[in-house]
Short mmCIF file of C-alpha atoms and ligand atoms in Angstrom, two decimals:
data_model
loop_
_atom_site.label_atom_id
_atom_site.label_comp_id
_atom_site.label_asym_id
_atom_site.label_seq_id
_atom_site.Cartn_x
_atom_site.Cartn_y
_atom_site.Cartn_z
CA UNK A 198 -16.17 -15.36 13.70
CA UNK A 199 -17.13 -11.47 14.19
CA UNK A 200 -18.31 -10.70 17.27
CA UNK A 201 -19.30 -7.44 19.34
CA UNK A 202 -15.67 -6.06 20.51
CA UNK A 203 -15.61 -2.91 22.80
CA UNK A 204 -11.90 -1.13 23.38
CA UNK A 205 -12.62 0.64 26.34
CA UNK A 206 -10.43 3.74 28.21
CA UNK A 207 -8.40 4.12 24.86
CA UNK A 208 -6.71 7.28 23.21
CA UNK A 209 -8.96 6.99 20.38
CA UNK A 210 -7.64 8.58 17.07
CA UNK A 211 -10.85 9.00 14.83
CA UNK A 212 -9.06 10.33 12.04
CA UNK A 213 -13.36 11.80 11.29
CA UNK A 214 -13.98 15.05 9.55
CA UNK A 215 -13.37 16.81 13.13
CA UNK A 216 -10.00 14.79 13.71
CA UNK A 217 -11.52 14.22 16.96
CA UNK A 218 -9.07 12.35 19.80
CA UNK A 219 -11.08 10.95 22.93
CA UNK A 220 -8.80 10.13 26.12
CA UNK A 221 -10.50 7.41 27.83
CA UNK A 222 -12.70 6.49 25.05
CA UNK A 223 -14.49 3.83 23.74
CA UNK A 224 -14.97 1.92 20.24
CA UNK A 225 -17.69 -0.58 19.81
CA UNK A 226 -17.43 -2.96 16.92
CA UNK A 227 -20.54 -5.59 15.87
CA UNK A 228 -19.82 -8.03 13.13
CA UNK A 229 -17.69 -6.02 10.66
CA UNK A 230 -18.72 -2.63 11.57
CA UNK A 231 -18.08 -0.17 13.57
CA UNK A 232 -21.22 0.99 15.67
CA UNK A 233 -20.17 3.70 18.24
CA UNK A 234 -17.29 5.85 19.08
CA UNK A 235 -17.17 8.02 22.24
CA UNK A 236 -15.79 9.71 24.42
CA UNK A 237 -17.11 7.80 27.43
CA UNK A 238 -17.34 4.44 28.81
CA UNK A 239 -19.96 1.59 27.60
CA UNK A 240 -21.92 -1.09 28.23
CA UNK A 241 -19.87 -3.92 27.92
CA UNK A 242 -22.07 -6.69 28.59
CA UNK A 243 -21.81 -9.69 26.28
CA UNK A 244 -18.88 -7.83 24.38
CA UNK A 245 -15.51 -8.98 24.04
CA UNK A 246 -13.46 -6.19 25.88
CA UNK A 247 -10.22 -4.88 24.83
CA UNK A 248 -8.69 -3.10 27.62
CA UNK A 249 -7.09 -0.22 26.03
CA UNK A 250 -5.48 2.12 28.96
CA UNK A 251 -2.29 3.67 28.00
CA UNK A 252 -3.03 2.52 24.37
CA UNK A 253 -4.18 4.77 21.36
CA UNK A 254 -7.26 3.26 19.21
CA UNK A 255 -6.84 4.14 15.64
CA UNK A 256 -7.81 3.42 11.70
CA UNK A 257 -5.91 0.61 10.56
CA UNK A 258 -3.19 2.14 7.98
CA UNK A 259 -4.07 1.62 4.32
CA UNK A 260 -0.70 0.79 2.05
CA UNK A 261 -1.88 2.66 -1.36
CA UNK A 262 1.01 1.14 -3.64
CA UNK A 263 2.19 -2.13 -2.83
CA UNK A 264 3.73 -5.39 -4.36
CA UNK A 265 3.95 -8.65 -2.35
CA UNK A 266 7.78 -9.31 -2.49
CA UNK A 267 9.89 -12.42 -2.35
CA UNK A 268 13.81 -10.90 -2.86
CA UNK A 269 13.97 -8.13 -0.40
CA UNK A 270 17.79 -6.73 -0.56
CA UNK A 271 18.64 -9.09 -3.54
CA UNK A 272 20.73 -7.20 -6.07
CA UNK A 273 19.27 -4.09 -4.99
CA UNK A 274 22.11 -1.76 -5.90
CA UNK A 275 20.90 -1.09 -9.21
CA UNK A 276 19.48 2.07 -10.31
CA UNK A 277 15.74 1.21 -11.68
CA UNK A 278 15.51 0.42 -15.08
CA UNK A 279 18.70 -2.05 -14.60
CA UNK A 280 17.13 -3.63 -11.56
CA UNK A 281 13.89 -4.52 -13.19
CA UNK A 282 15.30 -5.60 -16.18
CA UNK A 283 18.09 -8.18 -14.29
CA UNK A 284 15.97 -9.03 -10.88
CA UNK A 285 12.51 -7.68 -10.70
CA UNK A 286 11.36 -8.97 -13.81
CA UNK A 287 13.21 -12.45 -14.01
CA UNK A 288 12.06 -13.18 -10.40
CA UNK A 289 8.17 -12.37 -10.88
CA UNK A 290 8.64 -14.30 -14.25
CA UNK A 291 9.86 -17.51 -12.51
CA UNK A 292 6.93 -17.36 -9.55
CA UNK A 293 4.37 -19.82 -9.70
CA UNK A 294 1.48 -20.15 -7.44
CA UNK A 295 2.61 -22.40 -4.28
CA UNK A 296 5.56 -19.42 -4.29
CA UNK A 297 3.45 -16.46 -4.70
CA UNK A 298 1.24 -17.65 -2.31
CA UNK A 299 3.89 -17.61 0.80
CA UNK A 300 5.28 -14.41 -0.68
CA UNK A 301 1.92 -13.07 -0.02
CA UNK A 302 1.67 -14.57 3.52
CA UNK A 303 5.25 -13.16 4.28
CA UNK A 304 4.42 -9.58 2.73
CA UNK A 305 1.17 -9.23 4.38
CA UNK A 306 1.74 -10.70 7.81
CA UNK A 307 4.55 -8.19 7.94
CA UNK A 308 2.19 -5.30 7.37
CA UNK A 309 -0.17 -6.39 9.51
CA UNK A 310 2.73 -6.42 12.44
CA UNK A 311 2.99 -2.65 11.39
CA UNK A 312 -0.54 -1.75 11.88
CA UNK A 313 -1.59 -2.14 7.95
CA UNK A 314 -5.03 -3.72 7.56
CA UNK A 315 -5.35 -2.75 3.46
CA UNK A 316 -3.27 -2.78 0.38
CA UNK A 317 -2.76 -1.63 -2.80
CA UNK A 318 -0.87 -5.35 -4.13
CA UNK A 319 0.18 -5.22 -7.66
CA UNK A 320 1.73 -8.46 -8.51
CA UNK A 321 1.23 -11.96 -10.32
CA UNK A 322 -0.65 -15.17 -9.70
CA UNK A 323 -3.85 -13.25 -8.28
CA UNK A 324 -5.57 -16.24 -7.31
CA UNK A 325 -2.68 -17.36 -4.99
CA UNK A 326 -2.73 -13.45 -3.24
CA UNK A 327 -6.15 -13.92 -3.14
CA UNK A 328 -6.16 -16.87 -1.02
CA UNK A 329 -3.37 -15.35 0.78
CA UNK A 330 -5.29 -12.46 2.05
CA UNK A 331 -7.96 -14.64 2.46
CA UNK A 332 -6.11 -17.22 5.03
CA UNK A 333 -4.12 -14.09 7.01
CA UNK A 334 -7.59 -11.99 7.24
CA UNK A 335 -6.08 -8.62 5.38
CA UNK A 336 -8.06 -6.21 2.90
CA UNK A 337 -6.66 -6.17 -0.65
CA UNK A 338 -6.96 -4.77 -3.80
CA UNK A 339 -5.05 -6.89 -6.07
CA UNK A 340 -4.18 -6.21 -9.46
CA UNK A 341 -1.97 -8.03 -12.15
CA UNK A 342 1.54 -6.84 -13.97
CA UNK A 343 -0.07 -6.46 -17.03
CA UNK A 344 2.26 -5.67 -19.97
CA UNK A 345 2.70 -5.83 -23.61
CA UNK A 346 2.97 -9.96 -24.72
CA UNK A 347 6.70 -9.55 -25.71
CA UNK A 348 7.49 -8.83 -22.23
CA UNK A 349 6.41 -12.22 -21.09
CA UNK A 350 4.70 -10.52 -17.97
CA UNK A 351 0.68 -10.65 -17.77
CA UNK A 352 -2.03 -10.03 -19.91
CA UNK A 353 -5.26 -8.51 -19.78
CA UNK A 354 -6.73 -11.91 -20.15
CA UNK A 355 -5.18 -13.01 -16.62
CA UNK A 356 -6.56 -10.05 -14.96
CA UNK A 357 -10.18 -10.66 -16.21
CA UNK A 358 -9.83 -13.99 -15.27
CA UNK A 359 -8.57 -13.24 -11.69
CA UNK A 360 -11.18 -10.47 -11.42
CA UNK A 361 -13.93 -13.06 -12.46
CA UNK A 362 -12.50 -15.84 -9.80
CA UNK A 363 -11.93 -13.41 -6.71
CA UNK A 364 -13.32 -10.14 -6.76
CA UNK A 365 -15.33 -9.72 -3.92
CA UNK A 366 -14.22 -12.70 -2.05
CA UNK A 367 -14.04 -13.05 1.77
CA UNK A 368 -16.72 -10.61 2.71
CA UNK A 369 -15.68 -8.01 0.10
CA UNK A 370 -12.40 -8.21 1.32
CA UNK A 371 -10.81 -8.96 -1.56
CA UNK A 372 -11.33 -6.95 -4.76
CA UNK A 373 -9.59 -7.08 -8.02
CA UNK A 374 -8.41 -4.07 -10.31
CA UNK A 375 -6.84 -4.26 -13.55
CA UNK A 376 -3.06 -3.66 -13.18
CA UNK A 377 -0.60 -1.83 -16.00
CA UNK A 378 2.94 -1.87 -15.10
CA UNK A 379 4.54 0.91 -17.05
CA UNK A 380 4.37 2.90 -19.71
CA UNK A 381 7.72 1.70 -21.07
CA UNK A 382 6.28 -1.72 -21.26
CA UNK A 383 3.10 -0.83 -22.55
CA UNK A 384 1.27 0.56 -26.14
CA UNK A 385 -1.29 2.82 -26.68
CA UNK A 386 -3.71 -0.39 -27.56
CA UNK A 387 -2.91 -2.02 -24.46
CA UNK A 388 -3.50 1.48 -22.32
CA UNK A 389 -6.92 1.79 -24.47
CA UNK A 390 -7.62 -1.55 -23.78
CA UNK A 391 -7.22 -1.55 -20.28
CA UNK A 392 -9.34 1.37 -19.75
CA UNK A 393 -11.86 -0.62 -21.75
CA UNK A 394 -12.05 -4.15 -19.35
CA UNK A 395 -11.84 -1.69 -15.95
CA UNK A 396 -14.90 -0.12 -17.66
CA UNK A 397 -16.57 -3.25 -18.77
CA UNK A 398 -15.84 -5.34 -14.99
CA UNK A 399 -16.41 -2.03 -13.23
CA UNK A 400 -13.63 -1.96 -11.65
CA UNK A 401 -10.23 0.02 -11.31
CA UNK A 402 -6.99 0.63 -12.35
CA UNK A 403 -3.22 0.65 -10.70
CA UNK A 404 -0.76 1.72 -12.75
CA UNK A 405 3.12 2.97 -12.09
CA UNK A 406 2.98 6.28 -13.49
CA UNK A 407 6.15 9.24 -13.75
CA UNK A 408 8.22 7.41 -11.37
CA UNK A 409 11.65 8.24 -13.13
CA UNK A 410 13.64 10.48 -15.11
CA UNK A 411 14.07 7.38 -17.44
CA UNK A 412 10.11 6.82 -17.75
CA UNK A 413 9.44 10.18 -18.68
CA UNK A 414 12.48 10.04 -21.47
CA UNK A 415 10.99 7.09 -22.26
CA UNK A 416 7.53 7.81 -23.18
CA UNK A 417 8.73 10.80 -24.78
CA UNK A 418 10.25 8.60 -27.03
CA UNK A 419 7.84 5.84 -27.51
CA UNK A 420 4.78 8.33 -27.38
CA UNK A 421 6.42 11.68 -28.03
CA UNK A 422 4.38 12.76 -24.69
CA UNK A 423 5.28 12.89 -20.88
CA UNK A 424 3.72 9.85 -19.07
CA UNK A 425 0.60 11.40 -17.34
CA UNK A 426 -0.22 12.59 -21.01
CA UNK A 427 -0.43 9.62 -22.64
CA UNK A 428 -2.13 7.93 -19.77
CA UNK A 429 -4.56 10.72 -20.17
CA UNK A 430 -4.79 10.72 -24.22
CA UNK A 431 -5.62 6.79 -23.27
CA UNK A 432 -8.05 7.21 -21.09
CA UNK A 433 -6.15 5.94 -18.04
CA UNK A 434 -7.20 8.36 -15.72
CA UNK A 435 -9.84 8.98 -13.61
CA UNK A 436 -11.19 8.75 -9.93
CA UNK A 437 -10.81 4.79 -10.11
CA UNK A 438 -7.16 5.20 -10.98
CA UNK A 439 -4.09 4.90 -8.40
CA UNK A 440 -1.33 6.20 -10.30
CA UNK A 441 1.52 5.56 -8.04
CA UNK A 442 4.90 7.82 -7.43
CA UNK A 443 3.90 10.69 -10.06
CA UNK A 444 7.33 12.23 -8.98
CA UNK A 445 8.49 14.36 -12.05
CA UNK A 446 5.19 15.72 -12.94
CA UNK A 447 5.23 18.93 -14.82
CA UNK A 448 2.42 21.41 -14.24
CA UNK A 449 0.33 20.38 -17.01
CA UNK A 450 0.16 16.90 -15.61
CA UNK A 451 -0.71 18.20 -12.15
CA UNK A 452 -3.33 19.72 -13.67
CA UNK A 453 -4.50 16.64 -15.67
CA UNK A 454 -4.30 14.41 -12.67
CA UNK A 455 -6.56 16.87 -10.67
CA UNK A 456 -9.34 17.30 -13.50
CA UNK A 457 -9.68 13.71 -13.70
CA UNK A 458 -9.70 13.01 -9.97
CA UNK A 459 -7.18 10.44 -10.39
CA UNK A 460 -6.16 9.38 -7.03
CA UNK A 461 -1.96 9.54 -6.31
CA UNK A 462 0.08 7.16 -3.91
CA UNK A 463 3.13 8.90 -2.92
CA UNK A 464 6.08 6.38 -1.92
CA UNK A 465 8.67 8.58 -0.40
CA UNK A 466 11.23 5.99 0.78
CA UNK A 467 10.76 3.85 -2.53
CA UNK A 468 11.54 6.95 -4.53
CA UNK A 469 14.39 7.82 -2.27
CA UNK A 470 15.81 4.06 -2.32
CA UNK A 471 15.81 4.16 -6.26
CA UNK A 472 17.30 7.33 -6.57
CA UNK A 473 14.38 8.74 -8.16
CA UNK A 474 13.94 11.94 -6.40
CA UNK A 475 11.31 13.63 -4.53
CA UNK A 476 7.30 14.02 -5.79
CA UNK A 477 6.28 17.51 -5.68
CA UNK A 478 3.80 16.45 -3.23
CA UNK A 479 3.05 20.02 -1.75
CA UNK A 480 1.93 20.84 -5.27
CA UNK A 481 -0.24 17.98 -5.78
CA UNK A 482 -1.53 18.21 -2.52
CA UNK A 483 -2.44 22.31 -3.16
CA UNK A 484 -4.10 21.04 -6.59
CA UNK A 485 -7.05 19.00 -4.56
CA UNK A 486 -5.38 15.51 -5.70
CA UNK A 487 -6.07 12.89 -3.20
CA UNK A 488 -2.92 11.07 -2.05
CA UNK A 489 -2.34 8.14 0.03
CA UNK A 490 1.07 6.70 1.11
CA UNK A 491 2.70 3.58 -0.22
CA UNK A 492 5.88 1.36 0.93
CA UNK A 493 5.88 0.17 -2.70
CA UNK A 494 7.94 -3.12 -2.49
CA UNK A 495 10.55 -4.43 -0.06
CA UNK A 496 13.19 -5.07 -3.10
CA UNK A 497 12.87 -0.98 -3.00
CA UNK A 498 12.43 -0.17 0.21
CA UNK A 499 12.97 -2.66 2.13
CA UNK A 500 10.68 -2.07 5.07
CA UNK A 501 6.55 -2.39 4.66
CA UNK A 502 6.63 -0.41 7.91
CA UNK A 503 4.06 2.19 7.06
CA UNK A 504 5.57 4.39 10.28
CA UNK A 505 8.41 5.02 8.41
CA UNK A 506 6.75 5.72 5.46
CA UNK A 507 4.80 8.11 7.16
CA UNK A 508 8.15 9.97 8.32
CA UNK A 509 9.74 9.90 5.17
CA UNK A 510 6.48 11.81 3.74
CA UNK A 511 7.17 14.77 5.98
CA UNK A 512 10.98 14.87 6.22
CA UNK A 513 11.64 14.90 2.88
CA UNK A 514 9.44 17.89 1.69
CA UNK A 515 10.89 19.54 4.71
CA UNK A 516 14.54 19.24 3.48
CA UNK A 517 13.97 19.92 0.00
CA UNK A 518 12.11 22.99 0.59
CA UNK A 519 13.64 24.03 3.96
CA UNK A 520 10.42 24.80 5.61
CA UNK A 521 9.45 22.20 8.60
CA UNK A 522 5.47 23.57 8.28
CA UNK A 523 5.37 21.18 5.48
CA UNK A 524 3.69 17.76 5.79
CA UNK A 525 2.31 18.25 9.83
CA UNK A 526 1.77 14.94 11.43
CA UNK A 527 -2.22 14.67 11.09
CA UNK A 528 -2.44 15.45 7.53
CA UNK A 529 0.51 12.94 7.01
CA UNK A 530 -1.42 10.18 8.76
CA UNK A 531 -4.84 11.01 7.12
CA UNK A 532 -2.98 10.65 4.20
CA UNK A 533 -2.29 6.95 5.53
CA UNK A 534 -5.58 6.08 6.73
CA UNK A 535 -8.72 8.07 4.96
CA UNK A 536 -7.09 8.75 1.78
CA UNK A 537 -6.08 5.22 1.08
CA UNK A 538 -9.23 3.66 1.78
CA UNK A 539 -11.46 6.12 0.06
CA UNK A 540 -9.31 5.81 -3.18
CA UNK A 541 -9.39 2.16 -3.17
CA UNK A 542 -13.24 2.65 -2.51
CA UNK A 543 -13.34 0.70 1.17
CA UNK A 544 -15.33 2.17 3.84
CA UNK A 545 -12.77 2.43 6.16
CA UNK A 546 -9.85 4.55 7.55
CA UNK A 547 -11.73 6.05 10.23
CA UNK A 548 -13.21 5.83 13.33
CA UNK A 549 -17.19 6.65 13.18
CA UNK A 550 -20.02 4.50 13.46
CA UNK A 551 -21.03 2.60 9.93
CA UNK A 552 -17.67 2.13 8.68
CA UNK A 553 -15.74 -1.06 8.41
CA UNK A 554 -14.18 -2.27 11.27
CA UNK A 555 -10.77 -2.03 10.52
CA UNK A 556 -8.68 -0.74 14.22
CA UNK A 557 -5.32 -1.10 15.23
CA UNK A 558 -4.14 -0.80 19.11
CA UNK A 559 -0.75 0.94 19.87
CA UNK A 560 1.09 0.29 23.19
CA UNK A 561 2.37 3.55 24.70
CA UNK A 562 4.19 2.26 27.32
CA UNK A 563 7.17 2.81 25.40
CA UNK A 564 9.96 5.20 24.96
CA UNK A 565 8.61 5.73 21.47
CA UNK A 566 5.49 7.32 23.14
CA UNK A 567 7.77 9.02 26.31
CA UNK A 568 7.00 11.67 26.97
CA UNK A 569 3.41 11.73 26.49
CA UNK A 570 0.97 14.51 27.90
CA UNK A 571 -2.05 13.81 29.05
CA UNK A 572 -5.03 14.74 26.82
CA UNK A 573 -2.97 16.21 24.16
CA UNK A 574 -3.77 15.19 20.95
CA UNK A 575 -1.07 17.23 19.18
CA UNK A 576 1.79 15.29 21.01
CA UNK A 577 -0.32 11.77 20.43
CA UNK A 578 0.01 12.40 16.82
CA UNK A 579 3.47 13.77 16.67
CA UNK A 580 4.60 10.56 17.97
CA UNK A 581 2.67 8.47 15.82
CA UNK A 582 3.93 9.98 12.92
CA UNK A 583 7.86 10.99 13.90
CA UNK A 584 8.92 8.60 16.77
CA UNK A 585 7.08 5.12 16.33
CA UNK A 586 7.59 2.38 14.21
CA UNK A 587 5.67 -0.51 13.45
CA UNK A 588 6.77 -2.55 16.88
CA UNK A 589 4.18 -0.21 19.06
CA UNK A 590 1.54 -2.21 17.00
CA UNK A 591 -0.31 -4.57 19.70
CA UNK A 592 -3.40 -5.35 17.92
CA UNK A 593 -4.95 -5.86 14.75
CA UNK A 594 -8.58 -5.98 13.84
CA UNK A 595 -9.80 -6.24 9.94
CA UNK A 596 -13.20 -6.26 9.04
CA UNK A 597 -14.43 -6.52 12.40
CA UNK A 598 -11.93 -10.10 13.41
CA UNK A 599 -8.80 -10.11 15.61
CA UNK A 600 -6.50 -10.98 13.00
CA UNK A 601 -3.28 -10.20 15.49
CA UNK A 602 -3.78 -10.00 19.21
CA UNK A 603 -0.90 -9.29 21.85
CA UNK A 604 1.43 -9.37 19.19
CA UNK A 605 0.40 -12.95 17.93
CA UNK A 606 -1.58 -14.10 14.78
CA UNK A 607 -4.45 -15.51 15.06
CA UNK A 608 -5.02 -17.17 11.79
CA UNK A 609 -1.46 -18.41 10.54
CA UNK A 610 1.32 -20.03 11.95
CA UNK A 611 3.96 -17.43 11.68
CA UNK A 612 7.13 -19.33 11.72
CA UNK A 613 6.07 -21.98 9.17
CA UNK A 614 5.16 -18.56 6.88
CA UNK A 615 8.79 -17.43 7.18
CA UNK A 616 10.06 -21.20 6.35
CA UNK A 617 8.25 -21.42 3.58
CA UNK A 618 9.23 -18.10 2.05
CA UNK A 619 12.55 -18.67 2.54
CA UNK A 620 12.27 -21.95 0.65
CA UNK A 621 9.92 -20.40 -2.21
CA UNK A 622 12.61 -17.70 -2.73
CA UNK A 623 15.49 -20.06 -3.03
CA UNK A 624 13.47 -22.18 -5.08
CA UNK A 625 12.56 -19.03 -7.47
CA UNK A 626 16.32 -17.75 -7.53
CA UNK A 627 17.31 -21.57 -9.10
CA UNK A 628 14.72 -20.94 -11.55
CA UNK A 629 15.12 -17.56 -12.77
CA UNK A 630 16.42 -16.79 -16.19
CA UNK A 631 19.06 -13.51 -15.89
CA UNK A 632 19.94 -11.37 -18.96
CA UNK A 633 23.41 -10.16 -18.53
CA UNK A 634 23.55 -6.59 -17.27
CA UNK A 635 25.30 -5.03 -20.15
CA UNK A 636 22.71 -6.14 -22.94
CA UNK A 637 19.99 -4.25 -20.92
CA UNK A 638 21.48 -0.97 -20.40
CA UNK A 639 19.86 1.87 -22.62
CA UNK A 640 22.30 3.70 -24.90
ZN1 ZN B 264 5.65 -0.31 -7.26
#
């Protein structure tokens, strides 16, 4: 049950409009909302008090492009196209609701341990995923892997059914968007029908867009246009659309994303692992496009640690542009909190009165946060983005409920989840129908 919770005497990183950091501050939660954020002590009568002395109290991280995953570290030596055809698609075709449920709990539990309070999860068997999100307490936007029929993945009808069954579940913690796998597995008709369905349901769209050079070439072959141009032509883009990756954008494609107020998920560590390149993040940001951060999937990352993603989101661009002024720590943390929450339509991502109570407590009594100057916000931001990893996260509150306290889950049996996820993976592998690698290579 939600209750009144007071975080007292913490280093409160608000991520509010003024980027305020309060030292020795308090955050008050009543039910599912934050009611007070102050640099001062507050009355704690009748409240559950979490002593945040020597700890950072910050908004939960938002993983803006996410797939529940089952097969981390398996067959992951291949380039994207070959990997998808011989591993990812065969694996998710073999997925049943039970294996999806345990895969989701294993995925969400790693994310929560690393301070993530909301995920934008494109996968299959959404009803099972919604049950897992409800169980563990995470905030989740779910969407299907919709493709044209010959690919034997999901259909718009699957996605609509999941929307009608689960959208708004768990006090609004679970939402359902319409998901399109990517252009090489789509048609113009399917893209137009996707937009029509999203508008009819009043929900958003989640799509992989311009992830790899191979996708750009396939898009030009299939449609005669670059990926973002095709998405624009078919009405996919818009403020309710989250376009994941956006790596090889032309100037025209950046202009189309800006014109349509499309949301972009930047996934630098996935792009690096798959050899897909480095997105034009400075130019995308300069165009005023809202950018959040995502880990993508454990198969292509292989970690769900968003602290690691934040570090990549800064360092890759500094390396490519030979410019250490790029992607400063507070801006990177903003992408991983506020920008993602805004893109998903959640009233979260900052610690301000009235916002949803998604709050993370980070321990600073460790080497990652040593040395730490007193009352120095820059030092706090730097450590969070450049020094920390997810192991610094001690307690996580989502929608006003403590779901992870002193590094223990409150709503799941973690050992059971790991055991069941291992069993599910081994069973799915047995059921997979894997095509010959040579047969899927594009000439
Ligand atoms: Zn993805």
